[in-house]
Coordinates of C-alpha atoms in Angstrom, one line a residue:
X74 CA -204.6 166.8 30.8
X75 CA -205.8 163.0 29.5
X76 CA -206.6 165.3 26.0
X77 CA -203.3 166.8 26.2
X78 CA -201.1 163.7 26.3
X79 CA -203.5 161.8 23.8
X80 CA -202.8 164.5 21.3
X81 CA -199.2 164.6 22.0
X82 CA -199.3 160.5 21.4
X83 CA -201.2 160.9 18.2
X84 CA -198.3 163.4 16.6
X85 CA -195.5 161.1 18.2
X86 CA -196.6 157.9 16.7
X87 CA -197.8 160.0 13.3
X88 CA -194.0 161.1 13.0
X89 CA -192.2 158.2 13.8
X90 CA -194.8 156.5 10.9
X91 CA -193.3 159.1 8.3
X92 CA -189.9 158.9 9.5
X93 CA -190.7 154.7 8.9
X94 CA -191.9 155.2 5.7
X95 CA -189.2 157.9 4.6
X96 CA -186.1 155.6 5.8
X97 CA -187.4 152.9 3.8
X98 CA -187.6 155.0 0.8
X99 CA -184.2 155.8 0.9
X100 CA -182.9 152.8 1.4
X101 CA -185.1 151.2 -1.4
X102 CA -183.2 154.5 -3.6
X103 CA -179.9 153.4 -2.0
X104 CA -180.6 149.6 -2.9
X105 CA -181.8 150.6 -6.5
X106 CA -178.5 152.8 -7.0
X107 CA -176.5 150.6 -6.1
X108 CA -177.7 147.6 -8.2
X109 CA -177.7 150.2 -11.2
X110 CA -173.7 151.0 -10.6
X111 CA -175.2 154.3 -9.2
X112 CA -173.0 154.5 -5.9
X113 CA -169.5 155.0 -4.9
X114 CA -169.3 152.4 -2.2
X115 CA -169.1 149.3 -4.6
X116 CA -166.3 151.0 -6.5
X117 CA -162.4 149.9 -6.1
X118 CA -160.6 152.7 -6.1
X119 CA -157.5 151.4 -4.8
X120 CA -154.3 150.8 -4.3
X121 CA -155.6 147.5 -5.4
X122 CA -153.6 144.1 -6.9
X123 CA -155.4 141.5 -8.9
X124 CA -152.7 138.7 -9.9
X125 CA -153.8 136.6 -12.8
X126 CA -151.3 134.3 -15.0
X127 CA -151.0 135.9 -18.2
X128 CA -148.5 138.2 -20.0
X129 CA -149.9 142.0 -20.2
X130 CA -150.0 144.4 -22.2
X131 CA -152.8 146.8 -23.2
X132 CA -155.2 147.8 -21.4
X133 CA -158.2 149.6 -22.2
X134 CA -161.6 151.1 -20.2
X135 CA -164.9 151.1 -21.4
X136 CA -166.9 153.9 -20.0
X137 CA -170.0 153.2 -21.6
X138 CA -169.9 149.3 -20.1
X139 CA -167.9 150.6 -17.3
X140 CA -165.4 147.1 -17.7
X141 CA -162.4 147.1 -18.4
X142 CA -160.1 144.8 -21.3
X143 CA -156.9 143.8 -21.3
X144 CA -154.3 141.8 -24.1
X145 CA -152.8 138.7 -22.7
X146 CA -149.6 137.6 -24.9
X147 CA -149.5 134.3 -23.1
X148 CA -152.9 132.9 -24.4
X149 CA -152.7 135.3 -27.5
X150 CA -156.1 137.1 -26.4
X151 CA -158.1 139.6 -25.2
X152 CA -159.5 139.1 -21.7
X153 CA -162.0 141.0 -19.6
X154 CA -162.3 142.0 -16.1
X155 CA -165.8 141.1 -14.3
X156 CA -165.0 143.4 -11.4
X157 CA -163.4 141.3 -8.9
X158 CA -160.6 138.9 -9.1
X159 CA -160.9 137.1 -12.2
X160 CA -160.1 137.9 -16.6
X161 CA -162.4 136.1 -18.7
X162 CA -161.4 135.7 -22.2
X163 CA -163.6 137.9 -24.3
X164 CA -162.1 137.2 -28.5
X165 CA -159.5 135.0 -29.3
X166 CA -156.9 136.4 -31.5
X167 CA -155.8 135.4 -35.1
X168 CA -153.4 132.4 -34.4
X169 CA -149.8 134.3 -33.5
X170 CA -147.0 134.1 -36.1
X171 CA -143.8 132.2 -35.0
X172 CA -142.2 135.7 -33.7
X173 CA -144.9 135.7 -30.8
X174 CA -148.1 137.4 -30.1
X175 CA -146.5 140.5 -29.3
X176 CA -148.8 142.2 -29.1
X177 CA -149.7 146.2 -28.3
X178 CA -152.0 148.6 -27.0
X179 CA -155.2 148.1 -27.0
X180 CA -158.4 151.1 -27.9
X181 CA -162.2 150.7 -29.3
X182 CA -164.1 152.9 -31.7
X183 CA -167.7 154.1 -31.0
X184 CA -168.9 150.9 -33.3
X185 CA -167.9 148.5 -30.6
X186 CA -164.4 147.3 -32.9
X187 CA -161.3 146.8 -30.7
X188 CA -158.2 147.3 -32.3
X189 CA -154.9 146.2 -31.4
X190 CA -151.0 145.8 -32.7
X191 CA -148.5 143.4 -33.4
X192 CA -145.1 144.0 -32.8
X193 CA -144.1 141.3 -35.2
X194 CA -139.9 142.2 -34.8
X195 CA -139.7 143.4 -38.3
X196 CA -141.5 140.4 -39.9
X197 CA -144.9 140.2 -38.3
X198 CA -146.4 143.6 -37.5
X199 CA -149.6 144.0 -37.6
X200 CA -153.3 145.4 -36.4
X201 CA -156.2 143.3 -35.3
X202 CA -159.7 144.0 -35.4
X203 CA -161.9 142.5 -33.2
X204 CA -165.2 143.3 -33.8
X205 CA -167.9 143.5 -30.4
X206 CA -169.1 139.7 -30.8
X207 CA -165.5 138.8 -30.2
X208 CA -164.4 137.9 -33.9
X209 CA -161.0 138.8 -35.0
X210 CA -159.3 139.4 -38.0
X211 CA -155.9 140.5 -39.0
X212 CA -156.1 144.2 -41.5
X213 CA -154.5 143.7 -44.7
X214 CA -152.7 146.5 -46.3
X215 CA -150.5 147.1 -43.9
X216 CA -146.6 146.6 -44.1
X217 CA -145.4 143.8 -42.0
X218 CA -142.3 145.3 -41.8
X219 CA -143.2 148.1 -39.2
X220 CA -142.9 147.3 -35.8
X221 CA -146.7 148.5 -34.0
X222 CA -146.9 149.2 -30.6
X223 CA -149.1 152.1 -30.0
X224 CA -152.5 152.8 -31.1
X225 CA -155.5 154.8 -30.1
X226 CA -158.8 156.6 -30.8
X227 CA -159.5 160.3 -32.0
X228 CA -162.5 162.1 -31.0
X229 CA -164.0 161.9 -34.1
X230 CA -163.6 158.0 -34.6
X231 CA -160.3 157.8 -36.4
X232 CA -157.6 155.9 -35.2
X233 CA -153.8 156.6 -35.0
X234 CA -150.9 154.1 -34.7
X235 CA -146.9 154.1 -33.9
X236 CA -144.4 152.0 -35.7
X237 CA -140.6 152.5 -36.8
X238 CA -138.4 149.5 -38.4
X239 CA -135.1 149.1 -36.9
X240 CA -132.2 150.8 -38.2
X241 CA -134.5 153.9 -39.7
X242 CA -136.6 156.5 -38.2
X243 CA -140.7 155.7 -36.9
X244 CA -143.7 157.6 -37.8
X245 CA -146.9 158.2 -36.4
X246 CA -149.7 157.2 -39.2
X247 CA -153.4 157.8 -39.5
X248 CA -155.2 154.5 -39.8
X249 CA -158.0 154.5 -42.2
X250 CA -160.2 151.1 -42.5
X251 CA -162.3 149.7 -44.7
X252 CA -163.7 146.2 -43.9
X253 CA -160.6 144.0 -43.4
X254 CA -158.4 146.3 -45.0
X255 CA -156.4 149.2 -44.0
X256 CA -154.1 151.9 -44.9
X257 CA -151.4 154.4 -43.0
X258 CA -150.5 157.7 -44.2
X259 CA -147.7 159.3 -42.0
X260 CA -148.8 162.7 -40.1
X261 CA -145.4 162.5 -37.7
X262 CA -142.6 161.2 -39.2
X263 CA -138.6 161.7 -37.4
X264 CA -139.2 159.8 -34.5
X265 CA -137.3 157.0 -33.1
X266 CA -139.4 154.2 -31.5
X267 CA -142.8 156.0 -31.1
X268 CA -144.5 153.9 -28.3
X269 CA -147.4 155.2 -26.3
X270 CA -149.9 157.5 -28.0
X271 CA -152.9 159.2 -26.6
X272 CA -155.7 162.1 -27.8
X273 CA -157.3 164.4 -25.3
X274 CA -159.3 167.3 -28.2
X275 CA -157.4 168.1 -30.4
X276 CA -153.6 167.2 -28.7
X277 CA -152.0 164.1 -29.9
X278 CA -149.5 162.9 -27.1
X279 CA -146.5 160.8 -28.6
X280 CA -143.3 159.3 -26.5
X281 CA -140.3 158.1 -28.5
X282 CA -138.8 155.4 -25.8
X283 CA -135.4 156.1 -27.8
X284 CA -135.2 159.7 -26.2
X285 CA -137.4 159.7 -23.3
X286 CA -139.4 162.8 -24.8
X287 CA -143.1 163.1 -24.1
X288 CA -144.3 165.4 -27.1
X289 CA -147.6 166.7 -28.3
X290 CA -148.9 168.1 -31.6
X291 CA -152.1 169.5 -32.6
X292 CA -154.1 166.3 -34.0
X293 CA -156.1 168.9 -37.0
X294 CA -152.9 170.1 -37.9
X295 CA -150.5 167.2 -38.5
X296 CA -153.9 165.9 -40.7
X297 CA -153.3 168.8 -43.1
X298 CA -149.6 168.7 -42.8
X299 CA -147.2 165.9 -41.8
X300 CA -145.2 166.9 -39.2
X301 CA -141.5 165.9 -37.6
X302 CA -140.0 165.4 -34.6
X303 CA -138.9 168.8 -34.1
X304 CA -142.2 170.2 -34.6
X305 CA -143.5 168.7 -31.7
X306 CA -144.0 170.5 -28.4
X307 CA -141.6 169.2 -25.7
X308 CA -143.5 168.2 -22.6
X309 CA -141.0 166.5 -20.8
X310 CA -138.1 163.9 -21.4
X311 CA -137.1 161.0 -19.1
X312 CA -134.3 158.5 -18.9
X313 CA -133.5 155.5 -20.6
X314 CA -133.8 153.7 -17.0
X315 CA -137.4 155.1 -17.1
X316 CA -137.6 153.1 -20.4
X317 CA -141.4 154.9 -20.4
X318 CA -143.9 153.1 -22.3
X319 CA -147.7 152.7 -23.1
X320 CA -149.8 155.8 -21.8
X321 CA -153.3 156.9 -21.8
X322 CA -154.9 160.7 -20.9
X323 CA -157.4 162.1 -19.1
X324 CA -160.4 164.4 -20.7
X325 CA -158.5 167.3 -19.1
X326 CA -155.9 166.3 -21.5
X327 CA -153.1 164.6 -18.1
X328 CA -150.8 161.9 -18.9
X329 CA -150.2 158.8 -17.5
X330 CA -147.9 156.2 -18.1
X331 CA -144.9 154.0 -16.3
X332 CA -142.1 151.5 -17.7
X333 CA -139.2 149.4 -17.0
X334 CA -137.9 151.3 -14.0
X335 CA -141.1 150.7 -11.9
X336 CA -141.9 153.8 -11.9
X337 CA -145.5 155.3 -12.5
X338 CA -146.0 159.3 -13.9
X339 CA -148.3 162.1 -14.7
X340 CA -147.6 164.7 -16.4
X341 CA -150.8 166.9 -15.4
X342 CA -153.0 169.7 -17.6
X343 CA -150.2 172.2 -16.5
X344 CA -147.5 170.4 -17.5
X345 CA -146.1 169.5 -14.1
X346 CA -144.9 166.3 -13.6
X347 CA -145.3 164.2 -10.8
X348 CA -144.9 160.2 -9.8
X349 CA -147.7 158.2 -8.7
X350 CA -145.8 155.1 -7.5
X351 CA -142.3 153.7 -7.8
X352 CA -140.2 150.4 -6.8
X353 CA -143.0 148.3 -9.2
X354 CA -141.9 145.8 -11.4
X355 CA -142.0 146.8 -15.5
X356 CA -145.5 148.9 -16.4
X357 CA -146.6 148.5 -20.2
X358 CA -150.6 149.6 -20.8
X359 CA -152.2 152.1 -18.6
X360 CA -156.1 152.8 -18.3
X361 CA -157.6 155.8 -16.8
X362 CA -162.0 155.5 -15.6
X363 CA -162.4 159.3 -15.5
X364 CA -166.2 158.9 -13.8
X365 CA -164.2 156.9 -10.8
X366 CA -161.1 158.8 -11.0
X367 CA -158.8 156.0 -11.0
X368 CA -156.2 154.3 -12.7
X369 CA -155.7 150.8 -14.3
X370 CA -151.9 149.8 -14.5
X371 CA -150.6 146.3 -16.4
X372 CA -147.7 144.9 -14.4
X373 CA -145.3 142.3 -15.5
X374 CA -144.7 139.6 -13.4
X375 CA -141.2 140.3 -11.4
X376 CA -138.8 138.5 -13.0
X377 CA -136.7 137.7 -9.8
X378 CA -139.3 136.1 -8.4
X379 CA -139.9 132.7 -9.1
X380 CA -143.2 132.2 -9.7
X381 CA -144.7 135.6 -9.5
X382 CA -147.7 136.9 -11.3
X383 CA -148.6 140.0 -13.9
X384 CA -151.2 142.3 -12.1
X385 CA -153.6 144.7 -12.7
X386 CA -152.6 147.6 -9.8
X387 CA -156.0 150.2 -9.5
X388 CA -154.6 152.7 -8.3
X389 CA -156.7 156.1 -6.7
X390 CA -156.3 159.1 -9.0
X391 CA -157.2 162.6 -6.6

């Protein structure tokens, strides 16, 4: 009997040293994983609001540095988020001309370069590139006359901008640069005030805020051939109360995008269309963090409200 319960001791205490030693592996693996971004539980998914005093506009995310970037016109700049509460500015811009900052979306190439637009009013347009060490320059080449709001990657590294001049028709060009310069050649051309754009493969998403239609094209085609407004693929069309502007895609080649009536959509891979909020104040850029599956959101300060801020809304995307 004394053997029996000495034996039975033995395996007792030899378990609970393996079940020590195994819980304090794991939680070294948890601690590890979650110092190395590895684990959900650090992750804001939302529905979140970060206030900061600036003026939005683009917004972009970085999956590679998992941060995300935004444009403030206020300070003329390009600010970063470090995760919780606060923008630092990451690149001054090129000092603003006397229309404004203005400025537009905001995308980066696989080299690092950010690029953004100027609205400009028909005087000033232009695009900026900032290059990963924060300096900025303003591309020549580029007519000044065109009013930029839109602009984003390809999957191949290109890049692809909006732009119409008041009284005539807007185009979607094919940005090619060299150094500081740049050149647009028109592979959409019909449109009325092209503003958001977005690439998932080989679709090119375009909205023209002038008719509320969210169209898309195939992006190897309108390279060979130019196409127009009519050749485009009707996804959906909204009102001028929607006044829909910037939007972004997921991989799976979903929209998303709000405006100036509050409201927040997606258009999904099947073409449905659904909203994702409503009764916010005016949305311009939109960013989507497909590892986290959830959505960045630039809203402008409510003008009724004295003394309200812009936010940054992260909002869940299931």
């Amino acid at each position: 009997m004394h053997m029996n319960l000495g034996t039975g001791s033995h395996r007792i205490a030899s378990g609970l040293r393996r079940l020590f030693v195994l819980g304090a592996a794991s939680a070294l693996l948890a601690l590890s994983l979650s110092a190395c971004g590895g684990s959900d539980d650090d992750i804001d998914r939302g529905p979140t609001t970060i206030s900061l005093n600036a003026k939005l506009n683009g917004v972009y995310w970085d999956p590679d540095e998992s941060r995300l970037y935004v444009t403030d016109d206020s300070a003329n700049n390009i600010r970063s988020w470090d995760g919780d509460k606060n923008f630092p500015v990451f690149a001054p811009l090129p000092p603003a001309p006397t229309s404004g900052a203005t400025l537009g979306q905001l995308t980066r190439t696989t080299d690092g370069t950010f690029y953004t637009t100027r609205f400009g009013f028909g005087t000033d347009g232009a695009v900026i590139a900032v290059t990963k060490d924060g300096k900025a320059v303003n591309l020549s080449g580029t007519d000044a006359l065109r009013r930029r709001i839109g602009i984003t990657t390809t999957p191949d590294g290109g890049l692809i901008d909006g732009w119409f001049i008041k009284g005539a028709s807007g185009a979607v060009s094919e940005l090619s640069v060299s150094g500081d310069k740049a050149v647009e050649r028109e592979i959409i051309t019909g449109l009325g005030k092209p503003v958001g754009l977005a690439v998932a493969g080989d679709q090119l998403f375009v909205n023209d805020q002038n008719t509320g239609s969210i169209l898309s094209y195939s992006l190897s085609q309108v390279r060979k051939q130019p196409a127009t407004l009519a050749q485009g693929k009707l996804l959906a069309t909204f009102t001028t109360l929607d006044g829909i502007d910037l939007m972004t895609a997921a991989p799976d080649g979903s929209l998303f995008f709000g405006g100036s009536g509050g409201r927040l959509f997606r258009i999904d891979a099947k073409g449905e269309t659904s909203v994702l909020a409503s009764g916010w104040p005016k949305m311009m850029g939109v960013a989507y963090d497909a590892a986290n599956r959830r959505l960045f959101v630039a809203v402008a300060a409510a003008a009724a409200d004295a003394g309200s801020q812009a936010s940054v809304r992260i909002l869940p995307v299931n």
